Amino acid sequence: MTQEDREAAAAVMVEGARAVANLEVLHGRLRPCFARAKPFGQARKYMSGLMSDLPRKNGWTIAEHAGDRTPDRMQRLLNHAVWDHDQVQGVVRRFVVDQLGDQPLRVVALDESGQEKQGECTAGAKRQYMGCAGRVANGVNTVYCSYATPGGHALVGARIYVPAEQLDDPDRRVALGVPDKTEFRTKPQLAQDILFDMISDETIPPWVAGDEVYGRSGPLRTFLEDNEIGYVMRVGCAFTIELPTGERIRADATVATHLASREHERAWQVCSVTGSKGERMYAWAWIATASPRHFLLIRKHLQTGELAYHYCHVPAGRPITLMTLVRVACLRWPVEEGFEFGKDHFGLDHSQVRLYTALLRHIVLTLAALAVCAITAAQARTRAPAPILPTTPDQQPPEDPGLIALTVAEIKRLFTLVTRRLHPETHHLHWVWWRRRHQARARWFHHRTRLRRDQRT
């Protein structure tokens, strides 16, 4: 390795050390959320396990990685230890806002994601549409919000969707560990609860973006307007708006009646916006409504002509520009990238717990681990050189295209390199024995249950 290579490697390892420092900062801020020191320390181990290179992240694997003799402490952290997971969400949110709050554009992006589960013994589990599976499946859906900026983003809020039938059955509610104070809330209402918390602790940004689930919710839009928060929400083609003339018209009909003629061709503006895969070009147009603060924003794919509709609100006193609405609309994708990173690298959907509190606590600690790496990546991005990109379609590639900025996934790998430590062989052999003994016990009870069932039939 040359001297230049050694210097480059050392510079990269510095970012791993920064991730360790950021974890220490966030963990230190969590101390008031815990009643006792031991669960507080166990939470640090749990977050480190989520940031490790474990292929599967659950109570057993994280406990072995942390050096524990059994998973009891990890399971107690999730199920029985006294700590305020809602307060932890607030601390994580403030940690993210402190780092990204100086960005010129700040957006809360709303979306839901799920985790497939077997059976009906998990809080929130039922047959429902699961975006992660792309079909109706048995699982749990959770509403998330991402604090998104051009310089970085992180998931900062989560609420588990619990079906009404689980809440209406007292015995099942107890079996699933759902707190008495938990009431049935639709997904838009859960999103509103997250936004209410952000308003309360003054971490709410000026803009909110969401897909059709949230865009078609009138109460959610009214809540945002009452709190003077702007929004750009996806809506369906059947969504109706009122034009300045007083006519009510469907969103898809506005294109044919107001944007299809030659005289309106100039209404479309081609804008380059940053997406998850780089710069993307779309044609955009906006249509005024009867309200001077509401607009219909339309996006058109340049190749296919596919249209997408957004209903927008701009609070009074705030400048109104098409490009601002376009940029807000395009900052909705980071929440999906947060799901991708959270599931692929941090075990967001790896939990094997079933009770409501344990499931929510796993999610919250995953958000904390993801926030550490997301913030470290955002800090590294400010020091990254400008990308080398082509300027003409037929330009030949350079000999050295340089490097992209460090991603969240790469920051996690660097964190692992900095913190990796080997346990004695006897520790892992003990876990081999422990797992086999536990599985043998589970097998015994499984066979007894089968014998009892066969006897009854």
C-alpha positions as a Markdown table, in Angstrom:
| # | Residue | x | y | z |
|---|---|---|---|---|
| 1 | Met | 0.0 | 0.0 | 0.0 |
| 2 | Thr | 1.3 | 3.4 | -1.0 |
| 3 | Gln | 1.5 | 6.4 | 1.3 |
| 4 | Glu | -1.4 | 8.0 | -0.6 |
| 5 | Asp | -3.5 | 4.8 | -0.1 |
| 6 | Arg | -2.7 | 4.8 | 3.6 |
| 7 | Glu | -3.7 | 8.4 | 3.9 |
| 8 | Ala | -7.0 | 7.8 | 2.0 |
| 9 | Ala | -7.8 | 4.7 | 4.2 |
| 10 | Ala | -7.1 | 6.7 | 7.4 |
| 11 | Ala | -9.4 | 9.5 | 6.2 |
| 12 | Val | -12.2 | 7.1 | 5.6 |
| 13 | Met | -11.7 | 5.4 | 9.0 |
| 14 | Val | -12.2 | 8.9 | 10.6 |
| 15 | Glu | -15.8 | 8.8 | 9.4 |
| 16 | Gly | -16.2 | 5.5 | 11.3 |
| 17 | Ala | -14.9 | 7.1 | 14.4 |
| 18 | Arg | -17.3 | 10.0 | 13.9 |
| 19 | Ala | -20.2 | 7.5 | 13.8 |
| 20 | Val | -19.0 | 6.1 | 17.1 |
| 21 | Ala | -18.9 | 9.7 | 18.5 |
| 22 | Asn | -22.4 | 10.4 | 17.2 |
| 23 | Leu | -23.7 | 7.3 | 18.8 |
| 24 | Glu | -22.2 | 8.4 | 22.1 |
| 25 | Val | -23.8 | 11.8 | 21.8 |
| 26 | Leu | -27.2 | 10.3 | 21.1 |
| 27 | His | -27.0 | 7.6 | 23.7 |
| 28 | Gly | -26.0 | 10.2 | 26.3 |
| 29 | Arg | -29.1 | 12.3 | 25.5 |
| 30 | Leu | -31.3 | 9.2 | 26.1 |
| 31 | Arg | -30.3 | 9.0 | 29.8 |
| 32 | Pro | -33.4 | 10.8 | 31.1 |
| 33 | Cys | -35.6 | 8.3 | 29.2 |
| 34 | Phe | -34.5 | 5.4 | 31.4 |
| 35 | Ala | -35.4 | 4.8 | 35.0 |
| 36 | Arg | -32.3 | 2.6 | 35.7 |
| 37 | Ala | -28.7 | 2.5 | 34.6 |
| 38 | Lys | -28.7 | -1.1 | 33.4 |
| 39 | Pro | -31.4 | -0.8 | 30.7 |
| 40 | Phe | -29.8 | 2.4 | 29.6 |
| 41 | Gly | -26.5 | 0.6 | 29.1 |
| 42 | Gln | -28.3 | -2.3 | 27.4 |
| 43 | Ala | -29.9 | 0.1 | 25.0 |
| 44 | Arg | -26.4 | 1.1 | 23.9 |
| 45 | Lys | -25.5 | -2.5 | 23.2 |
| 46 | Tyr | -28.8 | -3.0 | 21.3 |
| 47 | Met | -28.1 | 0.0 | 19.1 |
| 48 | Ser | -24.5 | -1.2 | 18.4 |
| 49 | Gly | -25.9 | -4.6 | 17.5 |
| 50 | Leu | -28.3 | -3.0 | 15.0 |
| 51 | Met | -25.3 | -1.1 | 13.5 |
| 52 | Ser | -23.2 | -4.2 | 13.3 |
| 53 | Asp | -22.7 | -6.6 | 10.3 |
| 54 | Leu | -25.0 | -9.3 | 11.8 |
| 55 | Pro | -27.0 | -10.8 | 8.9 |
| 56 | Arg | -30.1 | -11.2 | 11.2 |
| 57 | Lys | -30.8 | -8.8 | 14.0 |
| 58 | Asn | -33.0 | -10.1 | 16.8 |
| 59 | Gly | -32.7 | -10.5 | 20.6 |
| 60 | Trp | -30.6 | -13.7 | 20.3 |
| 61 | Thr | -28.1 | -12.5 | 17.7 |
| 62 | Ile | -27.7 | -9.1 | 19.3 |
| 63 | Ala | -27.2 | -10.6 | 22.8 |
| 64 | Glu | -24.5 | -12.9 | 21.5 |
| 65 | His | -22.8 | -10.0 | 19.6 |
| 66 | Ala | -23.0 | -7.8 | 22.8 |
| 67 | Gly | -21.3 | -10.5 | 24.9 |
| 68 | Asp | -24.3 | -11.5 | 27.0 |
| 69 | Arg | -24.7 | -15.1 | 28.1 |
| 70 | Thr | -28.4 | -15.3 | 27.3 |
| 71 | Pro | -30.9 | -13.1 | 25.5 |
| 72 | Asp | -32.7 | -12.4 | 28.8 |
| 73 | Arg | -31.4 | -8.8 | 29.2 |
| 74 | Met | -32.2 | -7.9 | 25.6 |
| 75 | Gln | -35.7 | -9.3 | 25.9 |
| 76 | Arg | -36.3 | -7.5 | 29.2 |
| 77 | Leu | -35.1 | -4.3 | 27.6 |
| 78 | Leu | -37.9 | -4.6 | 25.0 |
| 79 | Asn | -40.6 | -6.1 | 27.1 |
| 80 | His | -40.4 | -5.2 | 30.8 |
| 81 | Ala | -37.7 | -2.6 | 31.5 |
| 82 | Val | -39.0 | 0.9 | 32.6 |
| 83 | Trp | -38.2 | 3.4 | 29.9 |
| 84 | Asp | -40.1 | 5.9 | 27.8 |
| 85 | His | -39.9 | 4.9 | 24.1 |
| 86 | Asp | -42.0 | 7.9 | 23.1 |
| 87 | Gln | -39.6 | 10.2 | 24.8 |
| 88 | Val | -36.7 | 8.4 | 23.0 |
| 89 | Gln | -38.4 | 9.2 | 19.7 |
| 90 | Gly | -38.4 | 12.8 | 20.7 |
| 91 | Val | -34.7 | 12.7 | 21.5 |
| 92 | Val | -33.9 | 11.1 | 18.2 |
| 93 | Arg | -36.0 | 13.6 | 16.4 |
| 94 | Arg | -34.2 | 16.5 | 18.1 |
| 95 | Phe | -30.8 | 14.9 | 17.4 |
| 96 | Val | -31.6 | 14.8 | 13.7 |
| 97 | Val | -33.1 | 18.3 | 13.6 |
| 98 | Asp | -30.0 | 19.8 | 15.4 |
| 99 | Gln | -27.9 | 18.5 | 12.6 |
| 100 | Leu | -30.1 | 19.1 | 9.5 |
| 101 | Gly | -32.2 | 22.0 | 10.7 |
| 102 | Asp | -30.1 | 24.6 | 9.0 |
| 103 | Gln | -30.8 | 23.3 | 5.5 |
| 104 | Pro | -32.6 | 25.7 | 3.1 |
| 105 | Leu | -35.5 | 23.2 | 2.5 |
| 106 | Arg | -36.9 | 20.9 | 5.2 |
| 107 | Val | -39.7 | 18.5 | 4.7 |
| 108 | Val | -41.5 | 15.8 | 6.7 |
| 109 | Ala | -42.3 | 12.9 | 4.4 |
| 110 | Leu | -45.1 | 10.5 | 5.5 |
| 111 | Asp | -45.4 | 6.9 | 4.5 |
| 112 | Glu | -46.1 | 3.5 | 5.9 |
| 113 | Ser | -44.1 | 0.2 | 5.7 |
| 114 | Gly | -44.8 | -3.2 | 7.0 |
| 115 | Gln | -43.3 | -6.4 | 8.3 |
| 116 | Glu | -44.8 | -9.8 | 7.4 |
| 117 | Lys | -45.7 | -12.0 | 10.3 |
| 118 | Gln | -47.2 | -15.4 | 10.7 |
| 119 | Gly | -50.3 | -16.1 | 12.7 |
| 120 | Glu | -52.4 | -13.7 | 14.7 |
| 121 | Cys | -50.4 | -13.5 | 17.9 |
| 122 | Thr | -48.5 | -10.3 | 17.1 |
| 123 | Ala | -49.9 | -6.8 | 17.9 |
| 124 | Gly | -51.2 | -5.2 | 14.7 |
| 125 | Ala | -50.9 | -8.4 | 12.6 |
| 126 | Lys | -53.7 | -9.1 | 10.2 |
| 127 | Arg | -54.3 | -9.8 | 6.5 |
| 128 | Gln | -53.9 | -6.4 | 4.9 |
| 129 | Tyr | -52.1 | -4.7 | 2.0 |
| 130 | Met | -48.4 | -4.8 | 2.7 |
| 131 | Gly | -46.3 | -2.4 | 0.6 |
| 132 | Cys | -43.2 | -4.5 | 1.4 |
| 133 | Ala | -44.7 | -7.5 | -0.2 |
| 134 | Gly | -46.7 | -5.6 | -2.9 |
| 135 | Arg | -49.8 | -7.7 | -2.1 |
| 136 | Val | -52.3 | -8.5 | 0.6 |
| 137 | Ala | -50.4 | -10.5 | 3.2 |
| 138 | Asn | -50.4 | -11.2 | 6.9 |
| 139 | Gly | -48.3 | -8.6 | 8.7 |
| 140 | Val | -48.0 | -5.4 | 10.7 |
| 141 | Asn | -48.1 | -1.9 | 9.1 |
| 142 | Thr | -46.4 | 1.1 | 10.8 |
| 143 | Val | -46.7 | 4.7 | 9.8 |
| 144 | Tyr | -43.3 | 6.5 | 9.6 |
| 145 | Cys | -42.1 | 10.0 | 9.0 |
| 146 | Ser | -38.8 | 11.1 | 7.6 |
| 147 | Tyr | -37.1 | 14.4 | 8.3 |
| 148 | Ala | -35.8 | 15.1 | 4.7 |
| 149 | Thr | -33.5 | 17.8 | 3.4 |
| 150 | Pro | -31.3 | 18.1 | 0.3 |
| 151 | Gly | -28.3 | 17.4 | 2.5 |
| 152 | Gly | -29.6 | 14.3 | 4.3 |
| 153 | His | -32.6 | 12.6 | 5.8 |
| 154 | Ala | -33.5 | 10.2 | 8.6 |
| 155 | Leu | -36.6 | 8.5 | 10.0 |
| 156 | Val | -37.7 | 10.3 | 13.1 |
| 157 | Gly | -41.2 | 9.0 | 14.0 |
| 158 | Ala | -43.2 | 5.8 | 14.0 |
| 159 | Arg | -46.7 | 4.7 | 15.1 |
| 160 | Ile | -47.9 | 1.0 | 14.8 |
| 161 | Tyr | -51.3 | 0.6 | 13.1 |
| 162 | Val | -53.5 | -1.6 | 15.3 |
| 163 | Pro | -56.7 | -2.9 | 13.7 |
| 164 | Ala | -60.0 | -2.1 | 15.4 |
| 165 | Glu | -60.9 | -5.7 | 16.0 |
| 166 | Gln | -57.8 | -6.2 | 18.2 |
| 167 | Leu | -58.6 | -3.1 | 20.3 |
| 168 | Asp | -62.3 | -4.0 | 20.7 |
| 169 | Asp | -61.5 | -7.4 | 22.2 |
| 170 | Pro | -60.4 | -6.9 | 25.9 |
| 171 | Asp | -58.8 | -10.4 | 26.2 |
| 172 | Arg | -56.9 | -10.1 | 22.9 |
| 173 | Arg | -55.8 | -6.6 | 23.8 |
| 174 | Val | -54.2 | -7.9 | 27.0 |
| 175 | Ala | -52.7 | -10.9 | 25.2 |
| 176 | Leu | -51.0 | -8.6 | 22.7 |
| 177 | Gly | -49.8 | -6.2 | 25.4 |
| 178 | Val | -51.6 | -3.2 | 23.9 |
| 179 | Pro | -51.8 | -0.4 | 26.5 |
| 180 | Asp | -55.3 | 0.6 | 27.8 |
| 181 | Lys | -54.8 | 4.2 | 26.5 |
| 182 | Thr | -54.3 | 3.0 | 22.9 |
| 183 | Glu | -57.3 | 3.9 | 20.8 |
| 184 | Phe | -58.0 | 3.0 | 17.2 |
| 185 | Arg | -56.4 | 5.4 | 14.8 |
| 186 | Thr | -56.4 | 5.3 | 11.0 |
| 187 | Lys | -53.1 | 5.8 | 9.2 |
| 188 | Pro | -53.7 | 9.5 | 8.5 |
| 189 | Gln | -54.6 | 9.9 | 12.2 |
| 190 | Leu | -51.4 | 8.2 | 13.2 |
| 191 | Ala | -49.5 | 10.5 | 10.9 |
| 192 | Gln | -51.3 | 13.4 | 12.5 |
| 193 | Asp | -50.2 | 12.2 | 16.0 |
| 194 | Ile | -46.6 | 12.2 | 14.9 |
| 195 | Leu | -46.9 | 15.7 | 13.4 |
| 196 | Phe | -48.6 | 16.9 | 16.7 |
| 197 | Asp | -45.6 | 15.7 | 18.7 |
| 198 | Met | -43.3 | 17.5 | 16.3 |
| 199 | Ile | -45.3 | 20.7 | 16.7 |
| 200 | Ser | -45.2 | 20.3 | 20.4 |
| 201 | Asp | -41.4 | 20.0 | 20.6 |
| 202 | Glu | -40.9 | 22.6 | 17.9 |
| 203 | Thr | -39.2 | 20.2 | 15.5 |
| 204 | Ile | -41.8 | 20.5 | 12.7 |
| 205 | Pro | -40.3 | 21.8 | 9.4 |
| 206 | Pro | -42.2 | 24.2 | 7.1 |
| 207 | Trp | -43.4 | 21.5 | 4.7 |
| 208 | Val | -45.1 | 18.1 | 4.7 |
| 209 | Ala | -45.2 | 15.6 | 1.8 |
| 210 | Gly | -47.1 | 12.3 | 1.5 |
| 211 | Asp | -48.6 | 9.8 | -0.8 |
| 212 | Glu | -52.3 | 9.3 | -1.6 |
| 213 | Val | -53.2 | 7.7 | 1.7 |
| 214 | Tyr | -52.4 | 11.0 | 3.4 |
| 215 | Gly | -53.3 | 13.4 | 0.5 |
| 216 | Arg | -56.9 | 12.2 | 0.4 |
| 217 | Ser | -57.4 | 12.8 | 4.1 |
| 218 | Gly | -59.3 | 16.0 | 4.6 |
| 219 | Pro | -58.9 | 16.1 | 8.4 |
| 220 | Leu | -55.1 | 15.7 | 8.0 |
| 221 | Arg | -54.9 | 18.5 | 5.4 |
| 222 | Thr | -57.1 | 20.7 | 7.7 |
| 223 | Phe | -54.8 | 20.0 | 10.6 |
| 224 | Leu | -51.8 | 21.1 | 8.7 |
| 225 | Glu | -53.5 | 24.3 | 7.4 |
| 226 | Asp | -54.7 | 25.2 | 10.9 |
| 227 | Asn | -51.1 | 25.0 | 12.1 |
| 228 | Glu | -49.8 | 27.0 | 9.1 |
| 229 | Ile | -47.8 | 24.1 | 7.7 |
| 230 | Gly | -47.4 | 23.9 | 3.9 |
| 231 | Tyr | -48.0 | 20.6 | 2.2 |
| 232 | Val | -47.6 | 18.9 | -1.2 |
| 233 | Met | -49.6 | 15.6 | -1.1 |
| 234 | Arg | -50.1 | 13.0 | -3.8 |
| 235 | Val | -53.8 | 12.6 | -4.8 |
| 236 | Gly | -55.6 | 10.3 | -7.1 |
| 237 | Cys | -56.8 | 11.1 | -10.6 |
| 238 | Ala | -60.4 | 11.3 | -9.2 |
| 239 | Phe | -59.5 | 14.0 | -6.7 |
| 240 | Thr | -61.7 | 17.1 | -7.3 |
| 241 | Ile | -60.7 | 20.7 | -7.1 |
| 242 | Glu | -62.7 | 23.9 | -7.3 |
| 243 | Leu | -61.4 | 26.3 | -10.1 |
| 244 | Pro | -61.5 | 30.1 | -9.7 |
| 245 | Thr | -64.6 | 30.1 | -11.8 |
| 246 | Gly | -66.4 | 28.0 | -9.2 |
| 247 | Glu | -66.4 | 24.8 | -11.4 |
| 248 | Arg | -65.5 | 21.5 | -9.7 |
| 249 | Ile | -63.4 | 19.3 | -11.8 |
| 250 | Arg | -61.4 | 16.0 | -11.4 |
| 251 | Ala | -57.7 | 16.2 | -11.4 |
| 252 | Asp | -57.2 | 14.2 | -14.6 |
| 253 | Ala | -59.8 | 16.3 | -16.4 |
| 254 | Thr | -57.8 | 19.5 | -15.7 |
| 255 | Val | -55.0 | 18.2 | -18.1 |
| 256 | Ala | -57.5 | 17.7 | -21.0 |
| 257 | Thr | -59.3 | 21.0 | -20.5 |
| 258 | His | -56.5 | 23.3 | -19.3 |
| 259 | Leu | -53.2 | 22.0 | -20.4 |
| 260 | Ala | -53.7 | 20.0 | -23.7 |
| 261 | Ser | -54.0 | 22.8 | -26.2 |
| 262 | Arg | -51.0 | 24.4 | -28.0 |
| 263 | Glu | -51.6 | 27.7 | -26.3 |
| 264 | His | -51.0 | 26.0 | -22.9 |
| 265 | Glu | -47.8 | 24.1 | -23.9 |
| 266 | Arg | -45.8 | 26.8 | -22.2 |
| 267 | Ala | -47.5 | 25.9 | -18.9 |
| 268 | Trp | -45.3 | 22.8 | -18.7 |
| 269 | Gln | -41.9 | 23.4 | -17.3 |
| 270 | Val | -39.1 | 20.8 | -17.5 |
| 271 | Cys | -37.2 | 20.7 | -14.2 |
| 272 | Ser | -34.3 | 18.7 | -13.1 |
| 273 | Val | -34.7 | 17.4 | -9.6 |
| 274 | Thr | -32.6 | 15.2 | -7.4 |
| 275 | Gly | -34.0 | 11.7 | -6.9 |
| 276 | Ser | -32.7 | 8.5 | -5.1 |
| 277 | Lys | -30.8 | 7.6 | -8.3 |
| 278 | Gly | -29.5 | 11.0 | -9.2 |
| 279 | Glu | -30.9 | 13.8 | -11.3 |
| 280 | Arg | -34.3 | 13.2 | -13.0 |
| 281 | Met | -36.2 | 15.3 | -15.5 |
| 282 | Tyr | -39.9 | 15.7 | -15.5 |
| 283 | Ala | -42.4 | 18.2 | -16.9 |
| 284 | Trp | -44.4 | 20.1 | -14.3 |
| 285 | Ala | -47.4 | 22.3 | -14.4 |
| 286 | Trp | -49.6 | 23.9 | -11.7 |
| 287 | Ile | -53.2 | 25.0 | -11.8 |
| 288 | Ala | -54.8 | 27.6 | -9.6 |
| 289 | Thr | -57.9 | 26.8 | -7.5 |
| 290 | Ala | -60.7 | 28.9 | -6.0 |
| 291 | Ser | -58.4 | 29.4 | -2.9 |
| 292 | Pro | -55.4 | 31.6 | -3.5 |
| 293 | Arg | -53.3 | 29.4 | -1.3 |
| 294 | His | -54.1 | 26.0 | -2.9 |
| 295 | Phe | -52.9 | 24.6 | -6.2 |
| 296 | Leu | -52.9 | 21.4 | -8.2 |
| 297 | Leu | -49.4 | 20.3 | -9.1 |
| 298 | Ile | -49.1 | 17.9 | -12.0 |
| 299 | Arg | -46.0 | 15.9 | -12.9 |
| 300 | Lys | -45.5 | 14.3 | -16.4 |
| 301 | His | -43.0 | 11.7 | -17.3 |
| 302 | Leu | -41.1 | 12.9 | -20.3 |
| 303 | Gln | -40.9 | 9.5 | -22.0 |
| 304 | Thr | -44.2 | 7.7 | -21.1 |
| 305 | Gly | -46.4 | 10.8 | -20.5 |
| 306 | Glu | -47.5 | 9.2 | -17.2 |
| 307 | Leu | -49.2 | 11.8 | -14.9 |
| 308 | Ala | -49.1 | 12.2 | -11.1 |
| 309 | Tyr | -51.2 | 14.7 | -9.2 |
| 310 | His | -50.4 | 16.7 | -6.0 |
| 311 | Tyr | -52.7 | 18.9 | -4.0 |
| 312 | Cys | -50.7 | 21.8 | -2.4 |
| 313 | His | -51.2 | 24.3 | 0.3 |
| 314 | Val | -48.9 | 27.3 | 0.8 |
| 315 | Pro | -49.5 | 29.2 | 4.1 |
| 316 | Ala | -50.2 | 32.9 | 4.1 |
| 317 | Gly | -47.1 | 35.1 | 4.0 |
| 318 | Arg | -44.9 | 32.4 | 2.3 |
| 319 | Pro | -43.7 | 33.0 | -1.2 |
| 320 | Ile | -45.4 | 30.8 | -3.9 |
| 321 | Thr | -43.2 | 29.4 | -6.6 |
| 322 | Leu | -43.6 | 26.4 | -8.8 |
| 323 | Met | -40.0 | 25.2 | -8.2 |
| 324 | Thr | -40.5 | 25.2 | -4.4 |
| 325 | Leu | -43.5 | 22.9 | -4.7 |
| 326 | Val | -41.6 | 20.7 | -7.1 |
| 327 | Arg | -38.7 | 20.4 | -4.7 |
| 328 | Val | -41.0 | 19.6 | -1.8 |
| 329 | Ala | -42.8 | 16.9 | -3.9 |
| 330 | Cys | -39.4 | 15.3 | -4.7 |
| 331 | Leu | -38.4 | 15.2 | -1.1 |
| 332 | Arg | -41.0 | 12.5 | -0.5 |
| 333 | Trp | -38.7 | 9.7 | -1.8 |
| 334 | Pro | -36.2 | 9.8 | 1.2 |
| 335 | Val | -38.8 | 8.0 | 3.4 |
| 336 | Glu | -38.7 | 5.1 | 1.1 |
| 337 | Glu | -34.9 | 5.1 | 1.1 |
| 338 | Gly | -35.1 | 5.1 | 4.9 |
| 339 | Phe | -37.2 | 1.9 | 4.7 |
| 340 | Glu | -34.7 | 0.3 | 2.4 |
| 341 | Phe | -31.7 | 1.1 | 4.6 |
| 342 | Gly | -33.6 | 0.4 | 7.8 |
| 343 | Lys | -34.6 | -3.1 | 6.6 |
| 344 | Asp | -31.5 | -4.1 | 4.6 |
| 345 | His | -28.9 | -2.8 | 7.1 |
| 346 | Phe | -30.4 | -2.1 | 10.5 |
| 347 | Gly | -33.0 | -4.9 | 11.1 |
| 348 | Leu | -36.1 | -2.7 | 11.0 |
| 349 | Asp | -38.2 | -5.7 | 10.1 |
| 350 | His | -36.0 | -8.4 | 11.8 |
| 351 | Ser | -37.7 | -8.3 | 15.2 |
| 352 | Gln | -39.2 | -11.6 | 16.5 |
| 353 | Val | -41.2 | -10.0 | 19.2 |
| 354 | Arg | -45.0 | -10.1 | 19.4 |
| 355 | Leu | -46.1 | -7.7 | 22.1 |
| 356 | Tyr | -47.0 | -4.1 | 21.2 |
| 357 | Thr | -44.5 | -2.4 | 23.5 |
| 358 | Ala | -41.6 | -4.7 | 22.5 |
| 359 | Leu | -42.3 | -4.2 | 18.8 |
| 360 | Leu | -42.5 | -0.4 | 19.1 |
| 361 | Arg | -39.3 | -0.3 | 21.2 |
| 362 | His | -37.4 | -2.3 | 18.6 |
| 363 | Ile | -38.6 | 0.1 | 15.9 |
| 364 | Val | -37.6 | 3.1 | 18.0 |
| 365 | Leu | -34.1 | 1.8 | 18.8 |
| 366 | Thr | -33.7 | 1.0 | 15.1 |
| 367 | Leu | -34.6 | 4.6 | 14.2 |
| 368 | Ala | -31.9 | 5.8 | 16.7 |
| 369 | Ala | -29.2 | 3.5 | 15.1 |
| 370 | Leu | -30.3 | 4.6 | 11.6 |
| 371 | Ala | -30.2 | 8.3 | 12.6 |
| 372 | Val | -26.6 | 8.0 | 13.9 |
| 373 | Cys | -25.4 | 6.7 | 10.5 |
| 374 | Ala | -27.6 | 9.0 | 8.5 |
| 375 | Ile | -26.3 | 12.1 | 10.3 |
| 376 | Thr | -22.7 | 10.9 | 10.0 |
| 377 | Ala | -23.2 | 10.4 | 6.2 |
| 378 | Ala | -24.8 | 13.9 | 6.0 |
| 379 | Gln | -21.7 | 15.3 | 7.7 |
| 380 | Ala | -19.4 | 13.4 | 5.4 |
| 381 | Arg | -21.3 | 14.7 | 2.4 |
| 382 | Thr | -20.4 | 18.3 | 3.2 |
| 383 | Arg | -16.7 | 17.3 | 2.8 |
| 384 | Ala | -17.1 | 15.2 | -0.3 |
| 385 | Pro | -15.8 | 16.6 | -3.6 |
| 386 | Ala | -18.2 | 17.7 | -6.4 |
| 387 | Pro | -19.3 | 14.7 | -8.5 |
| 388 | Ile | -17.8 | 14.2 | -12.0 |
| 389 | Leu | -20.7 | 14.0 | -14.4 |
| 390 | Pro | -21.0 | 14.0 | -18.2 |
| 391 | Thr | -22.1 | 17.2 | -19.9 |
| 392 | Thr | -23.0 | 15.8 | -23.3 |
| 393 | Pro | -24.7 | 12.5 | -24.3 |
| 394 | Asp | -21.7 | 11.2 | -26.3 |
| 395 | Gln | -19.0 | 12.1 | -23.8 |
| 396 | Gln | -16.5 | 9.4 | -23.1 |
| 397 | Pro | -16.1 | 8.3 | -19.4 |
| 398 | Pro | -13.1 | 9.7 | -17.6 |
| 399 | Glu | -10.2 | 7.5 | -16.5 |
| 400 | Asp | -11.0 | 8.2 | -12.9 |
| 401 | Pro | -14.7 | 9.1 | -12.2 |
| 402 | Gly | -13.8 | 9.7 | -8.5 |
| 403 | Leu | -15.9 | 8.5 | -5.6 |
| 404 | Ile | -19.5 | 9.1 | -4.5 |
| 405 | Ala | -20.1 | 10.5 | -1.1 |
| 406 | Leu | -20.2 | 8.0 | 1.8 |
| 407 | Thr | -23.6 | 6.4 | 2.0 |
| 408 | Val | -25.5 | 5.4 | 5.2 |
| 409 | Ala | -24.6 | 1.7 | 4.4 |
| 410 | Glu | -20.9 | 2.5 | 4.1 |
| 411 | Ile | -20.9 | 4.5 | 7.3 |
| 412 | Lys | -22.4 | 1.5 | 9.1 |
| 413 | Arg | -19.6 | -0.7 | 7.6 |
| 414 | Leu | -17.0 | 1.7 | 8.8 |
| 415 | Phe | -18.6 | 1.8 | 12.3 |
| 416 | Thr | -18.3 | -2.0 | 12.3 |
| 417 | Leu | -14.6 | -1.8 | 11.4 |
| 418 | Val | -13.9 | 0.7 | 14.2 |
| 419 | Thr | -15.9 | -1.1 | 16.9 |
| 420 | Arg | -15.4 | -4.8 | 16.0 |
| 421 | Arg | -14.2 | -6.9 | 18.8 |
| 422 | Leu | -13.7 | -10.7 | 19.1 |
| 423 | His | -15.3 | -12.7 | 21.9 |
| 424 | Pro | -13.6 | -15.8 | 23.3 |
| 425 | Glu | -14.3 | -19.1 | 21.5 |
| 426 | Thr | -16.0 | -20.3 | 24.7 |
| 427 | His | -18.6 | -17.5 | 24.4 |
| 428 | His | -19.8 | -18.6 | 21.0 |
| 429 | Leu | -19.7 | -22.3 | 22.0 |
| 430 | His | -21.9 | -21.4 | 25.0 |
| 431 | Trp | -24.4 | -19.9 | 22.6 |
| 432 | Val | -24.3 | -23.0 | 20.3 |
| 433 | Trp | -25.2 | -25.0 | 23.4 |
| 434 | Trp | -27.9 | -22.5 | 24.6 |
| 435 | Arg | -29.6 | -22.3 | 21.2 |
| 436 | Arg | -29.8 | -26.1 | 20.9 |
| 437 | Arg | -31.1 | -26.6 | 24.4 |
| 438 | His | -33.8 | -23.9 | 23.8 |
| 439 | Gln | -34.8 | -25.4 | 20.5 |
| 440 | Ala | -35.0 | -28.9 | 22.1 |
| 441 | Arg | -37.3 | -27.5 | 24.8 |
| 442 | Ala | -39.5 | -25.8 | 22.1 |
| 443 | Arg | -39.6 | -29.0 | 20.2 |
| 444 | Trp | -40.8 | -30.9 | 23.3 |
| 445 | Phe | -43.7 | -28.5 | 23.9 |
| 446 | His | -44.6 | -28.5 | 20.2 |
| 447 | His | -45.0 | -32.2 | 20.2 |
| 448 | Arg | -47.0 | -32.2 | 23.4 |
| 449 | Thr | -49.4 | -29.7 | 21.8 |
| 450 | Arg | -49.8 | -31.8 | 18.8 |
| 451 | Leu | -50.5 | -34.9 | 20.9 |
| 452 | Arg | -53.2 | -33.0 | 22.8 |
| 453 | Arg | -54.8 | -31.7 | 19.6 |
| 454 | Asp | -54.8 | -35.2 | 18.0 |
| 455 | Gln | -56.4 | -36.6 | 21.2 |
| 456 | Arg | -59.2 | -34.1 | 21.0 |
| 457 | Thr | -60.0 | -35.0 | 17.4 |
